[in-house]
PDB file of C-alpha atoms in Angstrom:
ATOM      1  CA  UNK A   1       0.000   0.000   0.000  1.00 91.00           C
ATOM      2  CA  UNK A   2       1.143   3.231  -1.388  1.00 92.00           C
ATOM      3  CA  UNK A   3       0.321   5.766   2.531  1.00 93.00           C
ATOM      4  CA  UNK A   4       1.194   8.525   0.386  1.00 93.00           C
ATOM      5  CA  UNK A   5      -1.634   7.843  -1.665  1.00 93.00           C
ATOM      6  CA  UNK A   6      -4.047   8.169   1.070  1.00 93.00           C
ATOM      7  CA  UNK A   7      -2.632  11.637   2.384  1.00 87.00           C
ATOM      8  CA  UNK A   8      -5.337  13.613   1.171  1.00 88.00           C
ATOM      9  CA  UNK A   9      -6.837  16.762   1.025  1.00 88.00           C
ATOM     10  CA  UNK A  10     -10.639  16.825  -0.197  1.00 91.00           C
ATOM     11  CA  UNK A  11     -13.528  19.453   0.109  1.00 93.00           C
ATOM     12  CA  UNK A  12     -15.691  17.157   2.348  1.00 93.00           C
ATOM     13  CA  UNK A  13     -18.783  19.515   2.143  1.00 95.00           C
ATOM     14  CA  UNK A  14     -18.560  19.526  -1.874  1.00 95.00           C
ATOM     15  CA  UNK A  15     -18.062  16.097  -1.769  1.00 94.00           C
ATOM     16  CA  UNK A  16     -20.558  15.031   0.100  1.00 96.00           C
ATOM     17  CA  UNK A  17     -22.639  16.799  -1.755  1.00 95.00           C
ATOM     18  CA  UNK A  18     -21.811  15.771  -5.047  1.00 94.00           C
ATOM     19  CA  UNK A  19     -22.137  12.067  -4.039  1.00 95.00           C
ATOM     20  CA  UNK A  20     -25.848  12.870  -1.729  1.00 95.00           C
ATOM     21  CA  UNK A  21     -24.097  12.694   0.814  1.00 97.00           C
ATOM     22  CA  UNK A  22     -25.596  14.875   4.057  1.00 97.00           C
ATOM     23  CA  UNK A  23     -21.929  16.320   5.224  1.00 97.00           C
ATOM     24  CA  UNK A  24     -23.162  16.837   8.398  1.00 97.00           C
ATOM     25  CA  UNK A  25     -22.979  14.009   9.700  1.00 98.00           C
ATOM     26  CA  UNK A  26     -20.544  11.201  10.218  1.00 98.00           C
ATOM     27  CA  UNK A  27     -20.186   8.439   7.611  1.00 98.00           C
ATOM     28  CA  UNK A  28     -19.823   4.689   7.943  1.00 98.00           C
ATOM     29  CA  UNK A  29     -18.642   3.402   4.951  1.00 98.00           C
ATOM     30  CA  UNK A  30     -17.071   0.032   3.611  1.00 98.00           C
ATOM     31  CA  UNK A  31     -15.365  -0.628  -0.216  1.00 97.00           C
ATOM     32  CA  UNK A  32     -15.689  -4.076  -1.975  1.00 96.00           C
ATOM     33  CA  UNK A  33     -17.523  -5.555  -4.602  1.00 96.00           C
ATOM     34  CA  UNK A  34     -21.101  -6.176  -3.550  1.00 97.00           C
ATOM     35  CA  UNK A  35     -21.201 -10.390  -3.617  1.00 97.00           C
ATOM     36  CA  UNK A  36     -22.190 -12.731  -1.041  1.00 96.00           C
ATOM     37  CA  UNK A  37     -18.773 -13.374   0.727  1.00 96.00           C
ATOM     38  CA  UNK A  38     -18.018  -9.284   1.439  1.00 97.00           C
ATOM     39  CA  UNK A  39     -21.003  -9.780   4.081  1.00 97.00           C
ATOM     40  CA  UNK A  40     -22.210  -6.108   3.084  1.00 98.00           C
ATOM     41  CA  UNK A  41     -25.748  -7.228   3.905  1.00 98.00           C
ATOM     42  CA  UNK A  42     -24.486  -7.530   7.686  1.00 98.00           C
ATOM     43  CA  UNK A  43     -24.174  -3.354   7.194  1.00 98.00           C
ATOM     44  CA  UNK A  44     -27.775  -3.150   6.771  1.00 98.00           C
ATOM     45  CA  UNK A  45     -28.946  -5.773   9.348  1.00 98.00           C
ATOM     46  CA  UNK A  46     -26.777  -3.576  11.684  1.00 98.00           C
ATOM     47  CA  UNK A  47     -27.673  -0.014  10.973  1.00 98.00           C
ATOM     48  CA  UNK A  48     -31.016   0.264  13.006  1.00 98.00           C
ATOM     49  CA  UNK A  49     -29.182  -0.115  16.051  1.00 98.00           C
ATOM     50  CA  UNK A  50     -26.523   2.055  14.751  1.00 98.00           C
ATOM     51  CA  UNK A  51     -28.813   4.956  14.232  1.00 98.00           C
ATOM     52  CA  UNK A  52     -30.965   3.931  17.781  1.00 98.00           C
ATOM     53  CA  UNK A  53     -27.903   5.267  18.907  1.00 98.00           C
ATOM     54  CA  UNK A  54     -26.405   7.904  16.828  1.00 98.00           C
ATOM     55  CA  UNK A  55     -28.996   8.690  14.825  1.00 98.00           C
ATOM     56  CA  UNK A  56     -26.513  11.754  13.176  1.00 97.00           C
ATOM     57  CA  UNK A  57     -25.185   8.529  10.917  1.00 98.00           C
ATOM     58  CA  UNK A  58     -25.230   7.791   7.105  1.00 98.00           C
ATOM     59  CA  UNK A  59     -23.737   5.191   5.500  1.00 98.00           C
ATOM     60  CA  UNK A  60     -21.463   4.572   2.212  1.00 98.00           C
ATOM     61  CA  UNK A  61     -21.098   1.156   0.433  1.00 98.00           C
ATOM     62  CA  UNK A  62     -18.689   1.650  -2.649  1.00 98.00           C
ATOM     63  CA  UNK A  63     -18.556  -1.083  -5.516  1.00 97.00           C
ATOM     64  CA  UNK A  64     -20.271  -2.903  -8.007  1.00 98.00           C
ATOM     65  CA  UNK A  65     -21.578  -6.365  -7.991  1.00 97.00           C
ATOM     66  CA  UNK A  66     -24.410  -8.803  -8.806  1.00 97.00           C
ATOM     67  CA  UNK A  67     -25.939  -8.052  -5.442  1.00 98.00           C
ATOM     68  CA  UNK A  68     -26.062  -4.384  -5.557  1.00 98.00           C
ATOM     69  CA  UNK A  69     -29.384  -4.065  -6.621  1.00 98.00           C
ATOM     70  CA  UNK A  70     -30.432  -6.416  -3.569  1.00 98.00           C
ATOM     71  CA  UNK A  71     -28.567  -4.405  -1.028  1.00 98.00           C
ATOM     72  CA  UNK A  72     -30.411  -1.281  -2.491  1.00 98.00           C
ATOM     73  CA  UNK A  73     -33.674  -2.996  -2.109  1.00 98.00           C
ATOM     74  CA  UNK A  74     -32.820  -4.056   1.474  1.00 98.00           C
ATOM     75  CA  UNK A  75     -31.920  -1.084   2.250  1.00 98.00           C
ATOM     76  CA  UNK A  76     -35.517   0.427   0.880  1.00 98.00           C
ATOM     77  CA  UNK A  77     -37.135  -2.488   2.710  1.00 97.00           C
ATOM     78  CA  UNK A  78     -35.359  -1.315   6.560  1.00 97.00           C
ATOM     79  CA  UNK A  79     -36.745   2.333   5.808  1.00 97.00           C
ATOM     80  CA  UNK A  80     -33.124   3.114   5.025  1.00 98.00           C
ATOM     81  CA  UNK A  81     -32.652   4.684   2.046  1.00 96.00           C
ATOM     82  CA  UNK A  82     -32.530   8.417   3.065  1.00 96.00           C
ATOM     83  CA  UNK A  83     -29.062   7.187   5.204  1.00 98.00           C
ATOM     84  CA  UNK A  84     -27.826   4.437   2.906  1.00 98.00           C
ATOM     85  CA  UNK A  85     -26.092   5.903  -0.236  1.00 98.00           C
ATOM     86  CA  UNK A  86     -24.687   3.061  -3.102  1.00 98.00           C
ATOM     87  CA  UNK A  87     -22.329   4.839  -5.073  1.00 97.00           C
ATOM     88  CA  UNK A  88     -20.916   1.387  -7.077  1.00 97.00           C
ATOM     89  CA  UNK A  89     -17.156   1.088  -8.957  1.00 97.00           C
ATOM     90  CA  UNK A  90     -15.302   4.818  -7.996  1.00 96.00           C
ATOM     91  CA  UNK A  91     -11.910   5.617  -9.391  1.00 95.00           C
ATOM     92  CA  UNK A  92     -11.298   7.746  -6.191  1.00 95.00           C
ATOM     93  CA  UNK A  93     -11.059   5.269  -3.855  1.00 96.00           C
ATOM     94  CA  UNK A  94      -8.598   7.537  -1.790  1.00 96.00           C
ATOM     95  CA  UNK A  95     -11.096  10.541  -2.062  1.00 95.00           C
ATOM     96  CA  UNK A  96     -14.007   8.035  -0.994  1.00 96.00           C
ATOM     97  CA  UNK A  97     -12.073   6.990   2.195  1.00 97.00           C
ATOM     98  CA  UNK A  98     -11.440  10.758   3.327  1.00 95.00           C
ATOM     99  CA  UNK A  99     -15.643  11.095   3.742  1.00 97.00           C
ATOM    100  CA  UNK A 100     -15.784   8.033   6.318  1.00 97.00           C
ATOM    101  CA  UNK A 101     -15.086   8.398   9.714  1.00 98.00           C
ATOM    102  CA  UNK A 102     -15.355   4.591  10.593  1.00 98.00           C
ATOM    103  CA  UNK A 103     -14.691   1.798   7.883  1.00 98.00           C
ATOM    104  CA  UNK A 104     -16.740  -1.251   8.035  1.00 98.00           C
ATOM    105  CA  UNK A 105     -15.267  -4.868   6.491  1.00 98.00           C
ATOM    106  CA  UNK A 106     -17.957  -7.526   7.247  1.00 98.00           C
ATOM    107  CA  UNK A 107     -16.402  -9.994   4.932  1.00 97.00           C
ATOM    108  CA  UNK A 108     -17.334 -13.604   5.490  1.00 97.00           C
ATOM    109  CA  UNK A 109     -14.489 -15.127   3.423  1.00 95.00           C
ATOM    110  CA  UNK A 110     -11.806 -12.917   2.198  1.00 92.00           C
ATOM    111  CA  UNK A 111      -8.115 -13.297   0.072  1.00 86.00           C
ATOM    112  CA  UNK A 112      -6.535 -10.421   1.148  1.00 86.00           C
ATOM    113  CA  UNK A 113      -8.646  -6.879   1.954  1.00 89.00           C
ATOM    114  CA  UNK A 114      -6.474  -4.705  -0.282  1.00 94.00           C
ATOM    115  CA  UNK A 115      -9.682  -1.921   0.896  1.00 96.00           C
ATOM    116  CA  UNK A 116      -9.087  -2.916   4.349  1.00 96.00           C
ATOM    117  CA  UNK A 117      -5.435  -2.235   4.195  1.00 97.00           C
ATOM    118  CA  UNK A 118      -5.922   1.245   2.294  1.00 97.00           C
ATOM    119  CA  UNK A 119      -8.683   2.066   5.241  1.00 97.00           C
ATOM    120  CA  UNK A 120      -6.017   1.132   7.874  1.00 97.00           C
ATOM    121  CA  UNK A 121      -3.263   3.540   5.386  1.00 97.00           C
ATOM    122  CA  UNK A 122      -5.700   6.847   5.370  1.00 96.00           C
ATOM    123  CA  UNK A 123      -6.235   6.634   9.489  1.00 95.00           C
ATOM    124  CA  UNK A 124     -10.030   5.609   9.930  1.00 97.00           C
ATOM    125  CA  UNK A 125     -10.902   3.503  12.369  1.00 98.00           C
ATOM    126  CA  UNK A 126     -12.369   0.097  11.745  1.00 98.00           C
ATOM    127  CA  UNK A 127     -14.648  -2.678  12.315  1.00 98.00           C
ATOM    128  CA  UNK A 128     -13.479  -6.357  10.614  1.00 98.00           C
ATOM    129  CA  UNK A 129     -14.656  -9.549  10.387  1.00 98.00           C
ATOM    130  CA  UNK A 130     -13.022 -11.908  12.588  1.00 97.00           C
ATOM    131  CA  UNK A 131     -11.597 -14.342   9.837  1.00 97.00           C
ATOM    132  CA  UNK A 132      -8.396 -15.039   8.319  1.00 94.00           C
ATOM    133  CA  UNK A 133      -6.458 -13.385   6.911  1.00 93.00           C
ATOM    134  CA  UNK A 134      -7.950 -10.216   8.865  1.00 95.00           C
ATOM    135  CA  UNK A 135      -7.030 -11.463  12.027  1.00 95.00           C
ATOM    136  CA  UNK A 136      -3.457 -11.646  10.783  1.00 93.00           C
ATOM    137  CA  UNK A 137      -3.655  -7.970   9.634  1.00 94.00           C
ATOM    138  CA  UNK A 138      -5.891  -6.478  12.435  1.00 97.00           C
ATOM    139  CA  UNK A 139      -5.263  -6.852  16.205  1.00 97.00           C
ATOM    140  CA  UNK A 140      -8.300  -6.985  17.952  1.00 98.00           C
ATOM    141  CA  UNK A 141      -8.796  -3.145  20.152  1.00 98.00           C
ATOM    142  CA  UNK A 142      -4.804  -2.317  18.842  1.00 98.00           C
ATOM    143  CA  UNK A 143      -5.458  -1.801  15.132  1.00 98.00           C
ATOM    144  CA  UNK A 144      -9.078  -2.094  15.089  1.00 98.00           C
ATOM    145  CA  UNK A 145     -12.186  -3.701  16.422  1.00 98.00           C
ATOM    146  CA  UNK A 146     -13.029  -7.237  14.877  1.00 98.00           C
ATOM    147  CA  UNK A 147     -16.040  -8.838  15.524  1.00 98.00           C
ATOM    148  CA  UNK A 148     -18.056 -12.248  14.788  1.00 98.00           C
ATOM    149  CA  UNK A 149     -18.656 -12.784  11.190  1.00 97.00           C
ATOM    150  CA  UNK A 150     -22.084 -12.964  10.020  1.00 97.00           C
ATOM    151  CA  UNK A 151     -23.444 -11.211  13.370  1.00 98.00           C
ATOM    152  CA  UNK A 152     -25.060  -7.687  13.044  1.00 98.00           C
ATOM    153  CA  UNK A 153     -25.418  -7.116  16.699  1.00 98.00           C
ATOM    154  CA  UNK A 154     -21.700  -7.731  17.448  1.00 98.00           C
ATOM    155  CA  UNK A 155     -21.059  -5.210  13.981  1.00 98.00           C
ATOM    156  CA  UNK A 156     -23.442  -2.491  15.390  1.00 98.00           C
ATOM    157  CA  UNK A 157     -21.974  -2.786  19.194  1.00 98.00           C
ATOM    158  CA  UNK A 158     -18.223  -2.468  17.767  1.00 98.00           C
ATOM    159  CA  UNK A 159     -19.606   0.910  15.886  1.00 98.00           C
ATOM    160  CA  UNK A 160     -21.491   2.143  18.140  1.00 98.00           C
ATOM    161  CA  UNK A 161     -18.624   1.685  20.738  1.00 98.00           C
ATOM    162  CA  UNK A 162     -16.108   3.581  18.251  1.00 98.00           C
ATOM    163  CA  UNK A 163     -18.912   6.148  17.470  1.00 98.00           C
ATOM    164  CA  UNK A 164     -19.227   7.115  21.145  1.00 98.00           C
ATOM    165  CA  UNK A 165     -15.426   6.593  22.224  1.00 98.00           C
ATOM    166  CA  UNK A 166     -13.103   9.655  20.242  1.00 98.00           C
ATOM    167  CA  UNK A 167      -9.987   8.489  22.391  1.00 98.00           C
ATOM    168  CA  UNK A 168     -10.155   4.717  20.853  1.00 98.00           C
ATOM    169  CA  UNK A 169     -10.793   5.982  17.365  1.00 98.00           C
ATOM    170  CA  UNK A 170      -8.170   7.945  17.718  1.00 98.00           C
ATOM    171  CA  UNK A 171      -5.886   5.312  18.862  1.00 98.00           C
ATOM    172  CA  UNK A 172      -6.785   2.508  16.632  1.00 98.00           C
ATOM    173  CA  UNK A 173      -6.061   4.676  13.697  1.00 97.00           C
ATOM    174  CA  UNK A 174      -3.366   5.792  14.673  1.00 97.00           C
ATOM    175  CA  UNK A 175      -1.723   2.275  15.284  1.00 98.00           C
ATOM    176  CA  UNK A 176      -3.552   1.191  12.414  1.00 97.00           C
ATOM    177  CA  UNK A 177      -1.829   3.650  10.003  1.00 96.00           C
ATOM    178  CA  UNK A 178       1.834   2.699  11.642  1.00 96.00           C
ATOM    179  CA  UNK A 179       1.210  -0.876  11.276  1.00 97.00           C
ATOM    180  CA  UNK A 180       0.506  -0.772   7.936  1.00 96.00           C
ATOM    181  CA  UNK A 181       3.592   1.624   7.371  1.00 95.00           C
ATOM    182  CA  UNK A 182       5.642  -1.206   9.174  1.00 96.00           C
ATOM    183  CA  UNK A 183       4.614  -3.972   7.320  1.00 95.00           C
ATOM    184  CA  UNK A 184       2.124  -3.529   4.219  1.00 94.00           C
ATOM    185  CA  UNK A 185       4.308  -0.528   2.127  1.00 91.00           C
TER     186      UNK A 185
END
Protein backbone atom coordinates (compact mmCIF):
# COMPACT_ATOMS: atom_id res chain seq x y z
CA UNK A 1 0.00 0.00 0.00
CA UNK A 2 1.14 3.23 -1.39
CA UNK A 3 0.32 5.77 2.53
CA UNK A 4 1.19 8.53 0.39
CA UNK A 5 -1.63 7.84 -1.67
CA UNK A 6 -4.05 8.17 1.07
CA UNK A 7 -2.63 11.64 2.38
CA UNK A 8 -5.34 13.61 1.17
CA UNK A 9 -6.84 16.76 1.03
CA UNK A 10 -10.64 16.82 -0.20
CA UNK A 11 -13.53 19.45 0.11
CA UNK A 12 -15.69 17.16 2.35
CA UNK A 13 -18.78 19.51 2.14
CA UNK A 14 -18.56 19.53 -1.87
CA UNK A 15 -18.06 16.10 -1.77
CA UNK A 16 -20.56 15.03 0.10
CA UNK A 17 -22.64 16.80 -1.75
CA UNK A 18 -21.81 15.77 -5.05
CA UNK A 19 -22.14 12.07 -4.04
CA UNK A 20 -25.85 12.87 -1.73
CA UNK A 21 -24.10 12.69 0.81
CA UNK A 22 -25.60 14.87 4.06
CA UNK A 23 -21.93 16.32 5.22
CA UNK A 24 -23.16 16.84 8.40
CA UNK A 25 -22.98 14.01 9.70
CA UNK A 26 -20.54 11.20 10.22
CA UNK A 27 -20.19 8.44 7.61
CA UNK A 28 -19.82 4.69 7.94
CA UNK A 29 -18.64 3.40 4.95
CA UNK A 30 -17.07 0.03 3.61
CA UNK A 31 -15.36 -0.63 -0.22
CA UNK A 32 -15.69 -4.08 -1.97
CA UNK A 33 -17.52 -5.55 -4.60
CA UNK A 34 -21.10 -6.18 -3.55
CA UNK A 35 -21.20 -10.39 -3.62
CA UNK A 36 -22.19 -12.73 -1.04
CA UNK A 37 -18.77 -13.37 0.73
CA UNK A 38 -18.02 -9.28 1.44
CA UNK A 39 -21.00 -9.78 4.08
CA UNK A 40 -22.21 -6.11 3.08
CA UNK A 41 -25.75 -7.23 3.90
CA UNK A 42 -24.49 -7.53 7.69
CA UNK A 43 -24.17 -3.35 7.19
CA UNK A 44 -27.77 -3.15 6.77
CA UNK A 45 -28.95 -5.77 9.35
CA UNK A 46 -26.78 -3.58 11.68
CA UNK A 47 -27.67 -0.01 10.97
CA UNK A 48 -31.02 0.26 13.01
CA UNK A 49 -29.18 -0.12 16.05
CA UNK A 50 -26.52 2.06 14.75
CA UNK A 51 -28.81 4.96 14.23
CA UNK A 52 -30.96 3.93 17.78
CA UNK A 53 -27.90 5.27 18.91
CA UNK A 54 -26.41 7.90 16.83
CA UNK A 55 -29.00 8.69 14.82
CA UNK A 56 -26.51 11.75 13.18
CA UNK A 57 -25.19 8.53 10.92
CA UNK A 58 -25.23 7.79 7.11
CA UNK A 59 -23.74 5.19 5.50
CA UNK A 60 -21.46 4.57 2.21
CA UNK A 61 -21.10 1.16 0.43
CA UNK A 62 -18.69 1.65 -2.65
CA UNK A 63 -18.56 -1.08 -5.52
CA UNK A 64 -20.27 -2.90 -8.01
CA UNK A 65 -21.58 -6.36 -7.99
CA UNK A 66 -24.41 -8.80 -8.81
CA UNK A 67 -25.94 -8.05 -5.44
CA UNK A 68 -26.06 -4.38 -5.56
CA UNK A 69 -29.38 -4.06 -6.62
CA UNK A 70 -30.43 -6.42 -3.57
CA UNK A 71 -28.57 -4.40 -1.03
CA UNK A 72 -30.41 -1.28 -2.49
CA UNK A 73 -33.67 -3.00 -2.11
CA UNK A 74 -32.82 -4.06 1.47
CA UNK A 75 -31.92 -1.08 2.25
CA UNK A 76 -35.52 0.43 0.88
CA UNK A 77 -37.13 -2.49 2.71
CA UNK A 78 -35.36 -1.31 6.56
CA UNK A 79 -36.74 2.33 5.81
CA UNK A 80 -33.12 3.11 5.02
CA UNK A 81 -32.65 4.68 2.05
CA UNK A 82 -32.53 8.42 3.07
CA UNK A 83 -29.06 7.19 5.20
CA UNK A 84 -27.83 4.44 2.91
CA UNK A 85 -26.09 5.90 -0.24
CA UNK A 86 -24.69 3.06 -3.10
CA UNK A 87 -22.33 4.84 -5.07
CA UNK A 88 -20.92 1.39 -7.08
CA UNK A 89 -17.16 1.09 -8.96
CA UNK A 90 -15.30 4.82 -8.00
CA UNK A 91 -11.91 5.62 -9.39
CA UNK A 92 -11.30 7.75 -6.19
CA UNK A 93 -11.06 5.27 -3.85
CA UNK A 94 -8.60 7.54 -1.79
CA UNK A 95 -11.10 10.54 -2.06
CA UNK A 96 -14.01 8.03 -0.99
CA UNK A 97 -12.07 6.99 2.19
CA UNK A 98 -11.44 10.76 3.33
CA UNK A 99 -15.64 11.09 3.74
CA UNK A 100 -15.78 8.03 6.32
CA UNK A 101 -15.09 8.40 9.71
CA UNK A 102 -15.35 4.59 10.59
CA UNK A 103 -14.69 1.80 7.88
CA UNK A 104 -16.74 -1.25 8.03
CA UNK A 105 -15.27 -4.87 6.49
CA UNK A 106 -17.96 -7.53 7.25
CA UNK A 107 -16.40 -9.99 4.93
CA UNK A 108 -17.33 -13.60 5.49
CA UNK A 109 -14.49 -15.13 3.42
CA UNK A 110 -11.81 -12.92 2.20
CA UNK A 111 -8.11 -13.30 0.07
CA UNK A 112 -6.53 -10.42 1.15
CA UNK A 113 -8.65 -6.88 1.95
CA UNK A 114 -6.47 -4.70 -0.28
CA UNK A 115 -9.68 -1.92 0.90
CA UNK A 116 -9.09 -2.92 4.35
CA UNK A 117 -5.44 -2.24 4.20
CA UNK A 118 -5.92 1.24 2.29
CA UNK A 119 -8.68 2.07 5.24
CA UNK A 120 -6.02 1.13 7.87
CA UNK A 121 -3.26 3.54 5.39
CA UNK A 122 -5.70 6.85 5.37
CA UNK A 123 -6.23 6.63 9.49
CA UNK A 124 -10.03 5.61 9.93
CA UNK A 125 -10.90 3.50 12.37
CA UNK A 126 -12.37 0.10 11.74
CA UNK A 127 -14.65 -2.68 12.32
CA UNK A 128 -13.48 -6.36 10.61
CA UNK A 129 -14.66 -9.55 10.39
CA UNK A 130 -13.02 -11.91 12.59
CA UNK A 131 -11.60 -14.34 9.84
CA UNK A 132 -8.40 -15.04 8.32
CA UNK A 133 -6.46 -13.39 6.91
CA UNK A 134 -7.95 -10.22 8.87
CA UNK A 135 -7.03 -11.46 12.03
CA UNK A 136 -3.46 -11.65 10.78
CA UNK A 137 -3.66 -7.97 9.63
CA UNK A 138 -5.89 -6.48 12.43
CA UNK A 139 -5.26 -6.85 16.20
CA UNK A 140 -8.30 -6.99 17.95
CA UNK A 141 -8.80 -3.15 20.15
CA UNK A 142 -4.80 -2.32 18.84
CA UNK A 143 -5.46 -1.80 15.13
CA UNK A 144 -9.08 -2.09 15.09
CA UNK A 145 -12.19 -3.70 16.42
CA UNK A 146 -13.03 -7.24 14.88
CA UNK A 147 -16.04 -8.84 15.52
CA UNK A 148 -18.06 -12.25 14.79
CA UNK A 149 -18.66 -12.78 11.19
CA UNK A 150 -22.08 -12.96 10.02
CA UNK A 151 -23.44 -11.21 13.37
CA UNK A 152 -25.06 -7.69 13.04
CA UNK A 153 -25.42 -7.12 16.70
CA UNK A 154 -21.70 -7.73 17.45
CA UNK A 155 -21.06 -5.21 13.98
CA UNK A 156 -23.44 -2.49 15.39
CA UNK A 157 -21.97 -2.79 19.19
CA UNK A 158 -18.22 -2.47 17.77
CA UNK A 159 -19.61 0.91 15.89
CA UNK A 160 -21.49 2.14 18.14
CA UNK A 161 -18.62 1.69 20.74
CA UNK A 162 -16.11 3.58 18.25
CA UNK A 163 -18.91 6.15 17.47
CA UNK A 164 -19.23 7.12 21.15
CA UNK A 165 -15.43 6.59 22.22
CA UNK A 166 -13.10 9.65 20.24
CA UNK A 167 -9.99 8.49 22.39
CA UNK A 168 -10.16 4.72 20.85
CA UNK A 169 -10.79 5.98 17.37
CA UNK A 170 -8.17 7.94 17.72
CA UNK A 171 -5.89 5.31 18.86
CA UNK A 172 -6.79 2.51 16.63
CA UNK A 173 -6.06 4.68 13.70
CA UNK A 174 -3.37 5.79 14.67
CA UNK A 175 -1.72 2.27 15.28
CA UNK A 176 -3.55 1.19 12.41
CA UNK A 177 -1.83 3.65 10.00
CA UNK A 178 1.83 2.70 11.64
CA UNK A 179 1.21 -0.88 11.28
CA UNK A 180 0.51 -0.77 7.94
CA UNK A 181 3.59 1.62 7.37
CA UNK A 182 5.64 -1.21 9.17
CA UNK A 183 4.61 -3.97 7.32
CA UNK A 184 2.12 -3.53 4.22
CA UNK A 185 4.31 -0.53 2.13
Amino acid sequence: VDVARFRLAVDRVAYCRELGLDPSRRTIGTIGRPIPEKGQEHILDAAPAILAAHPDVQFLIVGEGPLRASLEERAARKGLSRVVRFVGARPDIPAMLTLMDIFVFPSLREGLGIALLEAMAAGIPLVASRIRPISEMVAHDETGLLVEPANASALAAAVNQLLSDPLLRARLSTAALSHVQANFT
